[in-house]
Short mmCIF file of C-alpha atoms and ligand atoms in Angstrom, two decimals:
data_model
loop_
_atom_site.label_atom_id
_atom_site.label_comp_id
_atom_site.label_asym_id
_atom_site.label_seq_id
_atom_site.Cartn_x
_atom_site.Cartn_y
_atom_site.Cartn_z
CA MET A 1 -4.50 14.54 -8.41
CA ARG A 2 -7.57 16.37 -9.68
CA PRO A 3 -8.78 15.50 -13.20
CA GLY A 4 -6.67 17.36 -15.73
CA ARG A 5 -3.98 18.32 -13.20
CA LEU A 6 -1.99 15.12 -13.40
CA PRO A 7 0.52 15.16 -16.30
CA PRO A 8 -0.70 12.75 -19.03
CA GLU A 9 2.57 10.78 -18.84
CA GLN A 10 2.01 10.21 -15.10
CA GLU A 11 -1.54 9.04 -15.75
CA GLU A 12 -0.36 6.67 -18.48
CA CYS A 13 2.44 5.35 -16.31
CA ALA A 14 0.05 4.66 -13.41
CA ARG A 15 -2.50 2.91 -15.63
CA ALA A 16 0.16 0.73 -17.23
CA GLY A 17 1.61 -0.13 -13.82
CA LEU A 18 -1.79 -1.10 -12.47
CA GLU A 19 -2.44 -3.31 -15.51
CA ARG A 20 0.86 -5.10 -14.96
CA ALA A 21 0.16 -5.58 -11.25
CA LEU A 22 -3.31 -6.99 -11.98
CA GLN A 23 -1.80 -9.32 -14.53
CA ALA A 24 0.87 -10.51 -12.08
CA GLY A 25 -1.75 -11.32 -9.45
CA ALA A 26 -4.39 -12.72 -11.80
CA VAL A 27 -2.03 -15.24 -13.39
CA ILE A 28 -1.44 -16.75 -9.95
CA LEU A 29 -5.10 -16.88 -8.99
CA GLU A 30 -6.02 -18.40 -12.35
CA LYS A 31 -3.62 -21.23 -11.57
CA ARG A 32 -5.62 -21.78 -8.37
CA GLU A 33 -2.67 -20.72 -6.25
CA ALA A 34 -2.85 -18.86 -2.95
CA ALA A 35 -4.11 -15.29 -2.45
CA VAL A 36 -0.95 -14.48 -0.49
CA ASP A 37 1.19 -15.31 -3.54
CA ALA A 38 -0.99 -13.08 -5.71
CA VAL A 39 -0.78 -10.03 -3.43
CA GLU A 40 2.98 -10.35 -3.05
CA ALA A 41 3.43 -10.60 -6.83
CA ALA A 42 1.18 -7.60 -7.51
CA VAL A 43 2.93 -5.42 -4.95
CA ARG A 44 6.39 -6.51 -6.16
CA GLU A 45 5.44 -5.28 -9.61
CA LEU A 46 4.45 -1.88 -8.20
CA GLU A 47 7.54 -1.60 -5.98
CA GLU A 48 9.70 -1.94 -9.10
CA ASP A 49 7.61 0.68 -10.94
CA SER A 50 8.91 4.20 -10.30
CA CYS A 51 5.43 5.69 -10.81
CA PHE A 52 4.36 4.66 -7.34
CA ASN A 53 5.42 5.59 -3.82
CA ALA A 54 6.86 2.21 -2.91
CA GLY A 55 10.24 0.63 -3.59
CA ARG A 56 11.86 2.52 -6.48
CA GLY A 57 10.11 5.88 -6.88
CA SER A 58 9.38 6.32 -3.18
CA VAL A 59 9.16 9.74 -1.58
CA LEU A 60 12.12 11.25 0.28
CA THR A 61 12.54 11.94 3.98
CA ALA A 62 13.43 15.44 5.24
CA GLU A 63 17.07 14.31 5.22
CA GLY A 64 16.81 13.36 1.56
CA CYS A 65 16.96 9.60 1.83
CA ILE A 66 14.38 6.87 1.39
CA GLU A 67 12.88 4.73 4.16
CA LEU A 68 10.50 1.98 3.18
CA ASP A 69 7.65 0.31 5.08
CA ALA A 70 5.69 -2.83 4.13
CA ALA A 71 3.42 -5.51 5.55
CA ILE A 72 1.72 -8.69 4.42
CA MET A 73 -0.97 -10.80 6.08
CA ASP A 74 -2.58 -14.15 5.30
CA GLY A 75 -6.25 -14.48 6.25
CA ARG A 76 -6.01 -18.26 6.63
CA ASP A 77 -4.29 -18.08 10.01
CA ARG A 78 -3.73 -14.35 10.44
CA SER A 79 0.00 -14.84 10.09
CA ALA A 80 1.73 -11.55 9.32
CA GLY A 81 5.08 -9.95 8.60
CA ALA A 82 5.89 -6.23 8.78
CA VAL A 83 8.98 -4.08 8.22
CA ALA A 84 9.64 -0.37 8.68
CA GLY A 85 12.41 2.09 7.87
CA LEU A 86 14.25 -0.12 5.36
CA ARG A 87 17.02 1.62 3.44
CA THR A 88 18.69 -1.04 1.36
CA THR A 89 16.32 -3.95 0.78
CA ARG A 90 15.13 -3.89 -2.82
CA ALA A 91 11.90 -5.84 -2.24
CA PRO A 92 10.27 -4.70 1.02
CA ILE A 93 7.16 -6.83 0.52
CA SER A 94 9.21 -9.98 -0.04
CA LEU A 95 11.09 -9.27 3.17
CA ALA A 96 7.75 -8.96 5.00
CA ARG A 97 6.68 -12.28 3.44
CA MET A 98 9.92 -13.96 4.48
CA LEU A 99 9.51 -12.69 8.02
CA MET A 100 5.92 -13.93 8.09
CA GLU A 101 7.06 -17.40 7.09
CA GLN A 102 10.40 -17.73 8.83
CA GLY A 103 9.93 -15.54 11.90
CA PRO A 104 10.69 -15.56 14.72
CA HIS A 105 9.25 -12.04 14.97
CA VAL A 106 6.36 -10.26 13.26
CA PHE A 107 7.66 -6.69 12.98
CA LEU A 108 11.24 -5.48 12.36
CA SER A 109 12.50 -1.93 11.90
CA GLY A 110 15.50 0.06 10.69
CA LYS A 111 19.00 -1.34 10.31
CA GLY A 112 18.05 -4.63 11.92
CA ALA A 113 15.36 -5.24 9.34
CA ASP A 114 17.81 -4.67 6.47
CA GLN A 115 20.27 -6.93 8.26
CA TYR A 116 17.64 -9.69 8.50
CA ALA A 117 17.07 -9.32 4.75
CA ARG A 118 20.80 -9.54 4.04
CA GLU A 119 21.24 -12.59 6.25
CA HIS A 120 18.33 -14.28 4.49
CA GLY A 121 19.77 -13.59 1.03
CA LEU A 122 17.43 -10.83 -0.17
CA GLU A 123 18.95 -8.39 -2.67
CA GLN A 124 20.46 -5.21 -1.22
CA VAL A 125 20.90 -1.93 -3.16
CA GLY A 126 22.29 1.52 -2.37
CA ASN A 127 19.65 3.89 -0.99
CA SER A 128 19.96 6.12 -4.10
CA TRP A 129 18.75 3.21 -6.27
CA PHE A 130 15.22 3.97 -5.00
CA GLU A 131 15.38 7.68 -5.89
CA VAL A 132 13.81 9.33 -8.95
CA PRO A 133 14.16 13.08 -9.81
CA GLU A 134 10.45 13.92 -9.41
CA ARG A 135 10.48 12.86 -5.75
CA ARG A 136 13.55 15.06 -5.09
CA ARG A 137 11.67 17.97 -6.69
CA GLN A 138 8.64 17.30 -4.48
CA LEU A 139 10.82 17.26 -1.38
CA GLU A 140 12.51 20.54 -2.31
CA GLU A 141 9.15 22.16 -2.99
CA LEU A 142 7.81 21.03 0.36
CA LEU A 143 10.90 22.12 2.30
CA ARG A 144 10.75 25.57 0.62
CA GLU A 145 7.20 25.96 1.84
CA ASP A 146 8.21 24.58 5.22
CA GLY A 147 5.24 22.28 4.84
CA PHE A 148 4.29 18.80 5.85
CA ASP A 149 3.09 16.55 3.13
CA ASP A 150 -0.57 15.89 2.67
CA GLU A 151 -1.16 16.20 -1.06
CA VAL A 152 2.06 15.73 -2.98
CA LYS A 153 2.89 12.13 -2.40
CA TYR A 154 0.15 9.65 -3.18
CA GLY A 155 1.07 6.30 -4.52
CA THR A 156 1.39 3.92 -1.59
CA VAL A 157 0.63 0.52 -3.06
CA GLY A 158 -1.60 -2.22 -1.74
CA ALA A 159 -3.20 -5.40 -3.02
CA VAL A 160 -5.98 -7.59 -1.65
CA ALA A 161 -7.00 -10.93 -3.11
CA VAL A 162 -9.34 -13.85 -2.58
CA ASP A 163 -8.35 -17.21 -4.05
CA VAL A 164 -10.39 -20.11 -5.38
CA ASP A 165 -10.49 -21.71 -1.91
CA GLY A 166 -11.96 -18.55 -0.36
CA HIS A 167 -8.81 -17.47 1.45
CA VAL A 168 -7.99 -13.76 1.57
CA ALA A 169 -4.66 -11.94 1.82
CA VAL A 170 -3.27 -8.41 1.76
CA ALA A 171 0.05 -6.71 1.01
CA THR A 172 0.89 -3.01 1.43
CA SER A 173 4.16 -1.18 0.64
CA THR A 174 5.14 2.49 0.83
CA GLY A 175 7.82 5.12 1.10
CA GLY A 176 5.50 6.93 3.54
CA LEU A 177 5.18 10.72 3.48
CA THR A 178 7.48 13.24 1.80
CA ALA A 179 9.72 15.01 4.33
CA LYS A 180 8.95 12.56 7.12
CA ARG A 181 11.39 12.82 10.03
CA TRP A 182 12.48 11.23 13.27
CA GLY A 183 11.96 7.67 12.11
CA ARG A 184 8.28 8.30 11.45
CA VAL A 185 6.31 5.16 10.64
CA GLY A 186 2.85 5.36 9.06
CA ASP A 187 -0.11 3.03 9.04
CA SER A 188 1.00 0.81 6.14
CA PRO A 189 3.24 -1.62 8.08
CA LEU A 190 1.08 -1.58 11.20
CA ILE A 191 -1.05 -4.71 11.30
CA GLY A 192 -4.63 -3.56 11.86
CA ALA A 193 -4.05 0.05 10.78
CA GLY A 194 -3.04 -0.02 7.10
CA THR A 195 -2.97 -3.79 6.56
CA TYR A 196 -5.21 -6.59 7.81
CA ALA A 197 -6.56 -9.95 6.60
CA ASP A 198 -8.86 -12.47 8.24
CA ASP A 199 -10.71 -15.29 6.49
CA ARG A 200 -13.66 -14.67 8.82
CA SER A 201 -14.23 -11.21 7.35
CA ALA A 202 -11.98 -9.48 4.81
CA ALA A 203 -8.55 -8.44 3.58
CA VAL A 204 -7.99 -4.68 3.69
CA SER A 205 -5.25 -2.27 2.54
CA ALA A 206 -5.18 1.48 3.18
CA THR A 207 -3.64 4.62 1.73
CA GLY A 208 -3.82 8.17 2.99
CA SER A 209 -2.82 10.26 5.96
CA GLY A 210 -1.36 7.44 8.02
CA GLU A 211 -1.58 9.17 11.39
CA TYR A 212 -5.39 9.09 11.17
CA PHE A 213 -5.56 5.52 9.88
CA ILE A 214 -3.49 4.43 12.87
CA ARG A 215 -5.80 6.17 15.33
CA ALA A 216 -8.86 4.64 13.68
CA VAL A 217 -7.22 1.19 13.49
CA ALA A 218 -8.73 1.41 10.04
CA ALA A 219 -8.12 -1.96 8.36
CA HIS A 220 -9.01 -3.96 11.46
CA GLN A 221 -12.02 -1.77 12.14
CA LEU A 222 -13.33 -2.52 8.64
CA ALA A 223 -12.84 -6.28 9.01
CA GLU A 224 -14.48 -6.36 12.43
CA ARG A 225 -17.47 -4.34 11.26
CA VAL A 226 -18.07 -7.07 8.69
CA ARG A 227 -17.45 -9.92 11.13
CA LEU A 228 -19.42 -8.68 14.11
CA GLY A 229 -21.94 -6.31 12.58
CA CYS A 230 -24.39 -6.72 9.77
CA GLU A 231 -22.71 -4.33 7.39
CA SER A 232 -21.78 -5.28 3.85
CA LEU A 233 -18.15 -4.92 2.83
CA GLN A 234 -18.84 -1.63 1.04
CA GLN A 235 -20.91 -0.25 3.94
CA ALA A 236 -18.16 -1.10 6.40
CA LEU A 237 -15.53 0.49 4.16
CA ASP A 238 -17.57 3.70 3.78
CA ALA A 239 -18.16 3.81 7.55
CA VAL A 240 -14.42 3.58 8.28
CA LEU A 241 -13.63 6.38 5.83
CA ALA A 242 -16.36 8.49 7.49
CA ASP A 243 -14.84 7.74 10.91
CA ILE A 244 -11.41 8.86 9.66
CA ALA A 245 -12.94 12.00 8.12
CA LEU A 246 -14.42 12.85 11.54
CA LEU A 247 -10.90 12.75 12.96
CA GLY A 248 -9.76 15.06 10.14
CA GLY A 249 -8.00 12.50 7.92
CA LYS A 250 -8.49 11.41 4.34
CA GLY A 251 -7.43 8.59 2.08
CA GLY A 252 -8.69 5.37 0.61
CA LEU A 253 -9.30 1.69 1.26
CA ILE A 254 -9.53 -1.47 -0.83
CA ALA A 255 -11.06 -4.69 0.49
CA VAL A 256 -12.14 -8.20 -0.53
CA ALA A 257 -14.14 -10.83 1.35
CA PRO A 258 -13.86 -14.64 1.24
CA ASN A 259 -17.19 -14.81 -0.68
CA GLY A 260 -15.63 -12.79 -3.52
CA ASP A 261 -17.15 -9.40 -2.67
CA ALA A 262 -14.82 -6.50 -3.42
CA ALA A 263 -15.03 -2.85 -2.42
CA TRP A 264 -13.05 0.34 -2.69
CA GLY A 265 -13.57 3.94 -1.65
CA PHE A 266 -11.65 7.15 -1.00
CA THR A 267 -12.14 10.65 0.30
CA THR A 268 -9.39 12.15 -1.87
CA PRO A 269 -10.12 13.42 -5.41
CA ALA A 270 -8.44 10.34 -6.86
CA MET A 271 -6.93 6.98 -6.04
CA TYR A 272 -5.05 4.80 -8.49
CA ARG A 273 -6.96 1.54 -8.42
CA GLY A 274 -7.73 -1.58 -10.38
CA MET A 275 -9.64 -4.81 -10.09
CA ALA A 276 -9.48 -8.15 -11.84
CA ASP A 277 -11.96 -11.00 -11.66
CA ALA A 278 -13.28 -13.72 -13.95
CA GLY A 279 -15.31 -11.05 -15.75
CA GLY A 280 -12.37 -8.86 -16.73
CA ARG A 281 -10.26 -5.94 -15.52
CA THR A 282 -10.87 -2.35 -14.53
CA VAL A 283 -8.29 0.41 -13.96
CA ARG A 284 -9.33 3.84 -12.67
CA ILE A 285 -7.81 7.03 -11.29
CA TYR A 286 -10.37 9.75 -10.48
CA GLY A 287 -13.48 9.65 -8.33
CA GLU A 288 -15.69 10.55 -11.28
CA ASP A 289 -14.54 7.44 -13.11
CA ASP A 290 -16.72 5.29 -10.82
CA ASP A 291 -19.87 7.14 -11.95
CA ARG A 292 -19.42 6.21 -15.60
N1 LIG B 1 -0.47 5.81 4.37
C1 LIG B 1 0.90 6.10 4.02
C2 LIG B 1 1.64 6.56 5.24
O1 LIG B 1 1.07 7.30 6.04
C3 LIG B 1 1.04 7.14 2.97
C4 LIG B 1 0.12 7.06 1.80
O2 LIG B 1 -0.72 6.19 1.72
O3 LIG B 1 0.25 7.88 0.89
O4 LIG B 1 2.80 6.26 5.37
#
């Protein structure tokens, strides 16, 4: 994802998808509705968009199927729902939301999670519904090189929002890493690692090499730096990325605080990202774009 290396159609597709997701979330916030509704709506939009590594368009496992992870959290009461290894549930983030609200558990995985979705009336699809040819090509390329994915897959989706009442929320959804095996689960559905929201500090979503974000408890670390320390949101975010870099990992974070502060940052050459507030909308891809 270096400037000029991404096919123009891919760039266009990502920008258009981000615009639609911002629109879906902004409409809800403008109606003075809850942040948690806005983040679910934004992530749903991106799960349906095959440009991103979540829902349709997700990366493939080493066995050539798709396993989806997602989590949602509401900063008002730190209620949360998380799901991992889904194969047939069309809307992973809506399943996480349903679990958050209807319980009785917080985190479900594999067949049981899809079964919960089915029993609660969420749409089921065949696993191949999620697949697009480009992801199959990426898997074949990686398997030929006998590699493990670190560069080829980006596109995990996440949304953070603060509503008119100062409540924050986060939603994250992903297909994980290309060629993942053995039921691997990344940081995205782990509350505190890739997803965290607390009205006392911030809502945070992560993307990147999940193994490192788990070890750094990245999203929770960011929120707690704000709550207990005297760092600004952006300082805390930069410090967490530096901590992950020390471990050898890279990726990106987005965050918002109840006072309306927003921050993003990444240690990769690019991160698809966008922001909407009363002043307008911004959509960006490369690191250099922030310098303009
Ligand atoms: N963090 C995700 C995972 O490790 C992947 C990504 O963000 O690209 O599953």
